[in-house]
Coordinates of C-alpha atoms and ligand atoms in Angstrom, one line a residue:
M1 CA 2.8 249.2 13.4
T2 CA 5.4 251.4 13.8
P3 CA 8.8 250.5 15.3
E4 CA 8.3 252.8 18.0
E5 CA 5.0 251.1 18.6
F6 CA 6.5 248.0 18.2
R7 CA 9.2 248.7 20.9
R8 CA 6.1 249.7 23.3
H9 CA 4.1 246.8 22.9
G10 CA 7.0 244.6 22.7
H11 CA 7.7 245.0 25.9
E12 CA 4.4 245.1 27.5
V13 CA 4.3 241.4 25.5
I14 CA 7.3 240.5 27.5
D15 CA 5.8 241.4 30.5
W16 CA 2.9 239.2 30.1
I17 CA 4.8 236.6 29.5
A18 CA 6.9 236.8 32.1
D19 CA 3.8 237.4 34.7
Y20 CA 2.2 234.8 32.6
L21 CA 5.1 232.2 33.6
D22 CA 5.8 233.6 36.7
G23 CA 2.7 233.2 38.2
I24 CA 1.5 230.0 36.2
E25 CA 0.9 228.2 39.9
D26 CA -2.3 230.2 40.3
R27 CA -3.9 228.9 37.2
P28 CA -5.6 225.7 36.3
V29 CA -3.9 222.8 34.5
Q30 CA -6.5 222.3 32.0
A31 CA -8.5 225.2 30.2
E32 CA -11.8 225.4 31.5
V33 CA -14.2 226.0 28.2
D34 CA -16.2 224.1 26.6
P35 CA -16.3 223.0 22.9
G36 CA -16.7 225.9 20.8
D37 CA -16.7 229.1 23.9
V38 CA -13.3 230.0 22.5
R39 CA -14.8 231.0 18.8
A40 CA -17.9 231.8 20.2
A41 CA -16.4 235.0 21.9
L42 CA -14.7 236.4 19.3
P43 CA -16.6 238.1 16.2
E44 CA -17.5 236.0 13.2
H45 CA -16.0 238.2 10.6
P46 CA -12.3 239.8 10.4
P47 CA -12.1 243.8 11.3
T48 CA -11.9 245.9 8.1
E49 CA -10.6 248.4 10.2
P50 CA -6.9 248.1 11.9
E51 CA -7.4 247.6 15.7
S52 CA -5.1 248.9 18.2
F53 CA -3.1 246.9 19.9
D54 CA -4.1 247.2 23.5
A55 CA -7.8 245.5 22.1
V56 CA -5.7 242.9 21.1
L57 CA -3.9 241.7 24.2
D58 CA -7.5 242.3 26.2
D59 CA -8.8 239.5 24.3
V60 CA -5.7 237.5 25.5
D61 CA -7.0 237.6 28.8
R62 CA -10.3 237.7 28.3
V63 CA -10.6 234.8 25.5
I64 CA -7.6 233.2 25.0
L65 CA -6.2 232.3 27.9
P66 CA -9.1 230.8 29.8
G67 CA -9.1 228.3 27.0
V68 CA -5.4 227.5 27.0
T69 CA -4.0 224.2 29.0
N70 CA -1.6 225.5 31.5
W71 CA 1.5 223.3 30.1
Q72 CA 4.1 225.3 31.6
H73 CA 2.1 224.2 35.0
P74 CA 4.2 222.7 38.0
Q75 CA 1.0 220.1 38.4
W76 CA 1.5 218.8 34.9
F77 CA 1.7 215.1 34.5
A78 CA 0.4 214.7 31.3
Y79 CA 1.5 213.1 28.3
F80 CA 4.9 214.3 27.8
P81 CA 6.7 217.6 29.0
A82 CA 6.8 220.9 27.0
N83 CA 9.4 222.9 28.7
N84 CA 9.8 226.2 27.5
S85 CA 13.0 228.6 28.6
Y86 CA 13.3 232.2 28.8
P87 CA 16.9 232.2 26.4
S88 CA 14.6 229.5 24.1
I89 CA 11.7 232.2 23.9
L90 CA 14.1 235.6 23.1
G91 CA 15.6 233.0 20.4
E92 CA 12.0 232.4 19.0
L93 CA 11.7 236.1 19.3
M94 CA 14.3 236.8 17.6
S95 CA 14.3 234.2 14.6
A96 CA 10.6 236.2 14.1
G97 CA 12.4 239.3 14.0
L98 CA 15.2 238.8 11.3
G99 CA 12.5 236.4 9.0
V100 CA 14.9 234.4 7.3
Q101 CA 14.2 231.5 5.4
G102 CA 17.0 228.9 5.5
M103 CA 15.8 226.8 3.0
S104 CA 20.0 226.6 1.2
W105 CA 23.1 227.7 2.7
V106 CA 23.6 230.8 0.4
T107 CA 19.7 231.9 1.6
S108 CA 21.0 232.8 5.0
P109 CA 24.5 231.0 5.7
A110 CA 24.3 231.7 9.3
C111 CA 21.1 230.2 9.5
T112 CA 22.5 226.8 8.3
E113 CA 26.1 226.8 10.0
L114 CA 24.9 227.5 13.2
E115 CA 22.1 224.8 12.9
T116 CA 25.3 222.0 12.2
L117 CA 27.1 223.4 15.1
M118 CA 23.9 222.8 17.4
L119 CA 23.5 219.3 16.0
D120 CA 27.2 218.7 16.7
W121 CA 27.2 220.2 20.1
M122 CA 24.1 218.2 21.0
Q123 CA 25.9 215.1 19.7
E124 CA 28.3 215.8 22.0
L125 CA 26.3 216.4 24.9
L126 CA 24.3 213.4 24.6
D127 CA 27.6 211.1 23.8
L128 CA 25.8 210.3 20.5
P129 CA 28.4 207.8 18.2
E130 CA 30.5 209.7 16.1
Q131 CA 29.0 208.3 12.6
F132 CA 26.4 211.4 13.5
R133 CA 28.6 214.0 13.2
S134 CA 28.6 216.5 10.4
T135 CA 32.5 216.1 10.0
S136 CA 31.8 212.3 9.8
E137 CA 32.0 210.8 6.7
S138 CA 28.7 209.8 5.9
G139 CA 26.4 211.7 8.6
G140 CA 25.5 214.7 10.3
G141 CA 22.2 216.4 11.9
V142 CA 19.8 218.8 11.2
L143 CA 16.7 220.3 13.3
Q144 CA 13.3 218.9 12.1
G145 CA 9.7 220.8 13.3
S146 CA 8.7 217.5 15.1
A147 CA 9.9 213.8 16.0
S148 CA 6.9 212.7 13.2
E149 CA 8.9 214.7 10.5
A150 CA 12.2 212.9 11.3
T151 CA 10.3 209.5 11.7
L152 CA 9.0 210.6 8.6
V153 CA 12.7 211.3 7.0
A154 CA 14.2 208.4 7.9
I155 CA 11.3 206.1 6.0
L156 CA 12.1 208.5 2.8
S157 CA 15.2 207.8 3.4
A158 CA 15.2 203.8 4.1
R159 CA 12.9 203.6 0.9
H160 CA 15.6 204.8 -0.8
R161 CA 18.3 202.9 -0.1
A162 CA 15.9 200.1 -0.5
T163 CA 15.1 200.1 -4.2
G164 CA 17.6 203.3 -5.4
G165 CA 14.7 205.2 -5.6
A166 CA 12.1 203.4 -7.9
V167 CA 9.3 202.8 -5.4
N168 CA 7.3 200.1 -7.4
V169 CA 10.0 197.9 -7.3
D170 CA 7.9 194.5 -8.7
G171 CA 5.5 196.6 -10.9
D172 CA 2.6 197.3 -9.1
T173 CA 2.5 197.0 -5.8
S174 CA 5.1 197.8 -3.0
R175 CA 6.9 194.6 -1.9
L176 CA 8.8 196.7 1.2
V177 CA 7.9 195.9 5.0
A178 CA 8.4 197.7 7.7
Y179 CA 8.6 196.7 11.5
S180 CA 7.8 198.1 14.8
T181 CA 5.9 197.5 17.9
S182 CA 2.2 198.1 18.9
Q183 CA 3.8 200.2 21.6
S184 CA 5.2 202.5 18.6
H185 CA 4.6 206.3 18.5
S186 CA 1.2 207.1 16.2
S187 CA 4.1 208.9 13.9
I188 CA 5.9 205.5 12.6
E189 CA 2.3 204.1 11.1
K190 CA 1.5 207.5 9.5
G191 CA 4.9 208.1 8.4
L192 CA 5.0 204.7 6.9
R193 CA 0.9 205.5 5.0
I194 CA 2.4 208.7 3.6
A195 CA 5.3 206.6 1.6
A196 CA 2.5 204.2 0.8
I197 CA 3.3 201.5 3.1
G198 CA 0.2 199.8 3.8
T199 CA -0.9 198.1 6.6
D200 CA -0.3 195.1 5.2
R201 CA 3.2 195.7 5.0
I202 CA 3.7 196.8 8.7
R203 CA 4.4 193.7 11.0
I204 CA 3.7 194.6 14.5
V205 CA 6.3 192.8 16.2
P206 CA 5.6 190.9 19.7
L207 CA 6.6 192.2 22.8
D208 CA 8.1 191.2 26.4
D209 CA 6.6 191.4 29.5
D210 CA 8.1 194.8 29.7
F211 CA 6.5 196.2 26.5
A212 CA 9.8 196.1 24.5
M213 CA 10.4 194.1 21.1
R214 CA 11.9 190.4 21.4
P215 CA 14.3 190.3 19.0
D216 CA 14.4 186.6 18.2
A217 CA 10.5 187.4 17.1
L218 CA 11.6 190.0 14.6
D219 CA 14.0 187.8 12.9
E220 CA 11.5 185.6 12.6
M221 CA 9.4 187.4 10.9
I222 CA 12.4 189.1 9.0
R223 CA 13.1 186.3 7.7
A224 CA 9.5 184.8 7.0
D225 CA 8.9 188.3 4.5
I226 CA 12.5 187.4 2.7
E227 CA 11.3 183.7 2.0
A228 CA 7.6 185.1 1.0
G229 CA 10.0 187.1 -1.6
L230 CA 9.2 190.3 -0.1
I231 CA 12.0 193.4 0.9
P232 CA 12.4 194.2 4.7
F233 CA 13.4 197.8 4.4
F234 CA 12.1 199.8 8.0
V235 CA 12.6 199.1 11.5
N236 CA 11.7 201.4 14.5
S237 CA 12.9 200.5 17.7
N238 CA 12.1 202.8 20.5
H239 CA 14.2 204.2 23.3
G240 CA 11.2 205.6 25.5
T241 CA 7.9 204.7 24.3
T242 CA 5.2 207.0 25.1
S243 CA 2.7 204.9 26.6
S244 CA 5.1 202.9 29.0
M245 CA 8.6 204.9 28.4
A246 CA 9.4 200.9 27.5
F247 CA 13.1 200.7 25.7
D248 CA 13.2 198.1 22.7
P249 CA 16.9 196.4 23.1
T250 CA 18.3 198.4 19.9
G251 CA 21.8 196.2 20.3
A252 CA 20.2 193.3 19.3
I253 CA 17.9 194.7 16.9
G254 CA 20.5 196.6 15.1
A255 CA 22.7 193.4 14.7
I256 CA 19.4 191.6 12.8
C257 CA 19.2 194.6 10.6
R258 CA 23.0 194.5 9.8
E259 CA 22.6 191.3 8.8
H260 CA 20.0 192.0 6.4
D261 CA 20.7 195.4 5.6
V262 CA 17.4 196.9 6.6
W263 CA 17.3 200.7 7.8
L264 CA 17.4 200.7 11.7
H265 CA 15.8 204.4 13.0
V266 CA 15.4 204.7 17.0
D267 CA 12.9 206.8 18.1
G268 CA 13.8 208.8 21.2
A269 CA 11.7 211.4 21.4
M270 CA 10.7 212.1 25.0
A271 CA 13.7 209.7 26.7
G272 CA 16.6 210.8 24.5
I273 CA 17.6 214.0 26.2
A274 CA 18.1 211.8 29.1
A275 CA 21.4 211.4 28.2
L276 CA 22.7 214.6 28.8
V277 CA 23.0 213.1 32.2
P278 CA 26.4 210.8 32.5
E279 CA 24.6 208.5 35.0
F280 CA 21.5 208.0 32.3
R281 CA 23.5 207.8 28.8
W282 CA 22.1 204.1 29.1
V283 CA 19.3 205.4 26.8
N284 CA 21.7 205.2 24.3
A285 CA 22.5 201.6 24.2
G286 CA 22.5 200.3 21.0
L287 CA 23.0 203.9 18.6
E288 CA 25.9 202.6 17.3
F289 CA 23.9 200.2 15.1
A290 CA 21.4 202.8 13.9
D291 CA 21.2 204.8 10.6
S292 CA 19.1 207.7 12.3
Y293 CA 17.7 209.1 15.3
A294 CA 15.6 211.8 16.8
T295 CA 15.2 213.1 20.3
N296 CA 13.4 216.5 21.1
A297 CA 15.2 219.2 22.5
H298 CA 11.0 220.5 23.0
K299 CA 9.8 218.4 25.4
W300 CA 12.6 218.1 28.2
M301 CA 15.2 220.6 27.5
G302 CA 13.7 224.1 28.1
V303 CA 13.7 224.8 24.1
N304 CA 9.9 225.3 22.8
F305 CA 8.1 223.4 20.1
D306 CA 9.7 223.2 17.5
C307 CA 12.9 221.5 17.8
T308 CA 13.3 218.4 17.1
T309 CA 17.1 217.1 16.8
Y310 CA 17.6 214.2 14.0
W311 CA 20.6 213.0 13.1
T312 CA 21.4 210.3 10.1
G313 CA 25.0 208.1 9.6
D314 CA 23.2 207.5 5.9
R315 CA 23.4 210.6 4.0
A316 CA 23.7 209.9 0.6
S317 CA 20.4 208.1 1.3
L318 CA 18.7 211.2 2.7
L319 CA 20.3 213.3 -0.2
G320 CA 18.8 210.5 -2.7
A321 CA 15.3 210.3 -1.2
L322 CA 15.0 214.2 -0.6
S323 CA 17.0 216.3 -2.9
I324 CA 15.8 217.6 -5.8
L325 CA 17.2 220.9 -8.1
P326 CA 15.5 223.0 -9.9
E327 CA 17.4 225.9 -11.5
Y328 CA 16.4 228.8 -9.7
L329 CA 17.8 227.3 -6.7
R330 CA 21.3 226.2 -7.8
S331 CA 24.2 227.9 -6.2
A332 CA 28.0 228.2 -6.2
A333 CA 28.6 226.8 -2.6
A334 CA 26.6 224.1 -3.7
E335 CA 27.4 222.9 -6.4
A336 CA 31.3 223.1 -4.9
G337 CA 30.0 220.8 -2.3
A338 CA 31.3 223.6 0.0
V339 CA 27.9 223.5 2.1
I340 CA 24.7 221.8 3.2
D341 CA 21.5 223.0 1.8
Y342 CA 19.1 221.7 4.3
R343 CA 16.2 221.8 2.1
D344 CA 17.6 218.7 0.7
W345 CA 17.1 217.1 4.6
Q346 CA 13.3 217.8 5.4
V347 CA 10.1 217.5 3.5
P348 CA 9.2 221.3 3.4
L349 CA 11.0 224.0 1.1
G350 CA 11.1 226.9 3.3
R351 CA 12.8 226.6 7.0
R352 CA 12.8 228.9 9.8
F353 CA 15.8 230.1 11.8
R354 CA 15.3 227.3 14.7
A355 CA 18.8 226.8 15.9
L356 CA 18.8 230.6 17.6
K357 CA 16.5 228.8 20.1
L358 CA 18.6 225.7 20.8
W359 CA 22.0 228.2 21.1
F360 CA 20.3 230.7 23.4
T361 CA 19.6 227.7 25.3
I362 CA 22.3 226.2 25.8
R363 CA 24.1 229.4 26.7
C364 CA 21.9 231.2 28.7
E365 CA 20.9 228.3 31.0
G366 CA 24.0 225.9 30.6
I367 CA 23.7 222.2 30.1
D368 CA 23.7 221.7 34.6
A369 CA 20.7 222.9 35.0
F370 CA 19.7 220.6 32.6
R371 CA 21.1 218.2 33.7
R372 CA 19.9 219.0 37.7
M373 CA 16.3 219.2 36.2
I374 CA 16.3 215.8 35.0
R375 CA 17.8 214.2 37.8
D376 CA 15.4 215.6 40.1
H377 CA 12.7 214.4 37.9
V378 CA 13.9 211.3 37.6
S379 CA 14.4 211.0 41.9
M380 CA 10.8 212.9 42.1
T381 CA 9.7 209.7 39.8
Q382 CA 11.2 207.4 41.8
Q383 CA 10.1 208.5 45.2
L384 CA 6.1 208.2 43.5
A385 CA 7.1 205.2 42.4
G386 CA 8.1 204.3 46.2
W387 CA 4.9 205.2 47.5
I388 CA 2.5 203.4 45.2
G389 CA 4.4 200.2 45.4
D390 CA 3.6 200.6 49.2
D391 CA -0.2 201.4 48.8
E392 CA -1.9 197.8 48.1
R393 CA -5.0 199.5 46.1
F394 CA -2.4 200.2 43.2
E395 CA 0.1 198.3 40.9
I396 CA 2.6 199.4 38.7
V397 CA 2.3 198.4 35.5
A398 CA 5.4 198.8 33.7
P399 CA 9.2 199.2 34.6
H400 CA 9.8 203.3 35.4
P401 CA 13.5 203.8 34.8
L402 CA 12.6 207.4 34.6
N403 CA 10.5 210.0 34.5
L404 CA 7.2 208.0 33.9
V405 CA 4.8 205.9 36.4
C406 CA 2.1 203.5 35.0
L407 CA -0.2 202.4 37.7
A408 CA -3.0 200.5 37.8
H409 CA -6.2 199.9 40.3
V410 CA -6.2 196.4 41.7
A411 CA -9.9 196.4 41.8
G412 CA -9.7 196.5 37.9
N413 CA -10.4 198.9 35.3
E414 CA -13.3 200.4 35.8
A415 CA -11.8 202.0 39.4
T416 CA -8.8 202.7 37.2
D417 CA -10.8 204.8 34.9
A418 CA -12.7 206.4 37.8
L419 CA -9.7 207.7 39.4
I420 CA -8.4 209.2 36.2
E421 CA -11.6 211.1 35.6
A422 CA -11.6 212.1 39.4
A423 CA -7.7 213.3 39.7
N424 CA -8.3 215.0 36.2
D425 CA -11.5 217.0 37.8
S426 CA -9.3 217.7 41.1
D427 CA -6.7 220.0 41.8
A428 CA -4.1 217.3 41.6
G429 CA -3.1 217.8 37.8
H430 CA -3.4 217.0 34.4
F431 CA -3.4 213.0 33.7
T432 CA -3.5 211.2 30.8
R433 CA -4.9 207.7 30.6
T434 CA -3.6 204.7 28.3
V435 CA -4.0 201.1 28.5
L436 CA -1.4 198.6 28.6
D437 CA -1.7 194.7 28.1
G438 CA -5.5 195.7 27.6
R439 CA -5.3 197.3 31.3
S440 CA -6.5 200.6 32.0
V441 CA -3.4 202.8 33.2
L442 CA -3.0 206.1 35.0
R443 CA 0.1 207.7 33.3
I444 CA 2.1 210.5 35.8
S445 CA 4.9 212.0 33.8
V446 CA 6.9 214.0 36.0
G447 CA 8.6 216.5 33.8
A448 CA 7.6 220.4 33.6
R449 CA 10.3 222.7 34.5
T450 CA 8.8 224.2 37.5
T451 CA 7.3 220.9 39.1
T452 CA 8.9 220.3 42.8
P453 CA 8.7 217.3 45.6
V454 CA 6.2 219.7 46.9
H455 CA 3.6 218.8 43.7
V456 CA 4.2 215.2 43.1
E457 CA 3.4 214.8 47.3
H458 CA 0.1 216.7 46.3
A459 CA -0.7 214.6 43.1
W460 CA 0.0 211.6 45.2
T461 CA -2.1 212.4 48.7
T462 CA -4.6 213.2 46.1
L463 CA -4.9 210.0 43.9
A464 CA -4.1 208.2 47.4
S465 CA -7.2 209.7 48.7
L466 CA -9.5 209.5 45.5
A467 CA -8.9 205.6 44.7
Ligands
LIG501 C1 6.6 213.1 21.6 C2 6.7 211.8 20.9 C3 6.9 211.1 19.5 C4 6.5 212.5 18.5 O1 7.3 214.3 19.0 P1 6.6 215.3 18.0 O2 7.8 216.3 18.3 O3 5.3 215.7 18.8 O4 5.7 214.2 16.8 C5 7.5 210.6 19.0 N1 7.6 209.6 19.5 C6 7.8 209.2 20.9 C7 8.7 208.1 21.8 C8 7.5 210.8 21.4 O5 7.9 210.6 23.0

């Protein structure tokens, strides 16, 4: 493709994206294809000669779009939001255009310095503890690809702090023990497995009636493990679980972690962004105890995937765990300690210029736009919860402080499952099932940027008619 062709097709693609997003409401929410349909519609073997870009775009319309699930749709009530915005898309495009590798400061200074500044901006916007600022004595922030990567980095940092780098502390098997609840995201167990912490060393801490960790139970478990000669090293506290948006009591958990010198990670992947809004800053409660914290700009803040903001208050353990310095990566700036080399803050070596899309979004959309959006989502959710609460056929089965409502049909699991299936076959939107305390649950997550009260009301009237 020549520069002239790139200009022409580039304009076409921008128009295509604007048409797609502007007209998204006319599309179905869920992909209308059967397994294998997309592949079967494309050639089995790669082309031997270059094709025209027009032919490629035609195939996008003909084959790819029908196979796309439309996460930006206003009737999107499934999983969690994954919002994008026009400035973010342009930042992503520019990152691709620059094509830099930001593994070290010296490999592209602006890539590192803008990222550090963005993490400090976000620390300020979310009103997070000072220990996370890059200018603090021992902390700092970094963009990770996903909350799952952030969790893994936290676990590896915790393991380093507990062992000084020698993993097999008693010769052949690790005595390290990790703690979390059954409501934690799957990435916690996955990260622990990758770090070679076996399932027999992962403690599932009992829950209270609101699906939150019981700190008294955590304390008992930690004491019993120490008594048995094991080494408690990592606790994950949830700020907004995926199933039900439960908040673990991080203040009480943090005091226990301090007492026993256990790393405290807080997973606020979805809900942490609510702290952009002053009246929702309660979501930060207890973070002053956290050794590490993650929230996703790529869920509820208009920045397209991937953009997890991750902070630690213990940079030394992070670098101890992940810093390896081959000859070819040495630089005078790094050796003088004047710069950050973010390759030491993540699992991969190479890294994209992700900070651009966060910077573009904050500057061009403005934070007030997201504050308004978050407030609107929460108030729509509370209105919805009111309607559900007034209908005797339904029961709300978990607290709903933000933008998620969990409901069950009073007639039992079969009725709830049938409702979820019927709702997903209707035009009311896309909904996800979960299980809480043995009960089937329909989750309604209100978080697409395009969702308005009209869409939530349509979802509700449809659910009410199907129940
Ligand atoms: C979405 C979510 C995750 C995983 O986020 P990724 O960025 O997709 O890895 C982890 N924890 C919670 C609470 C989440 O909501």
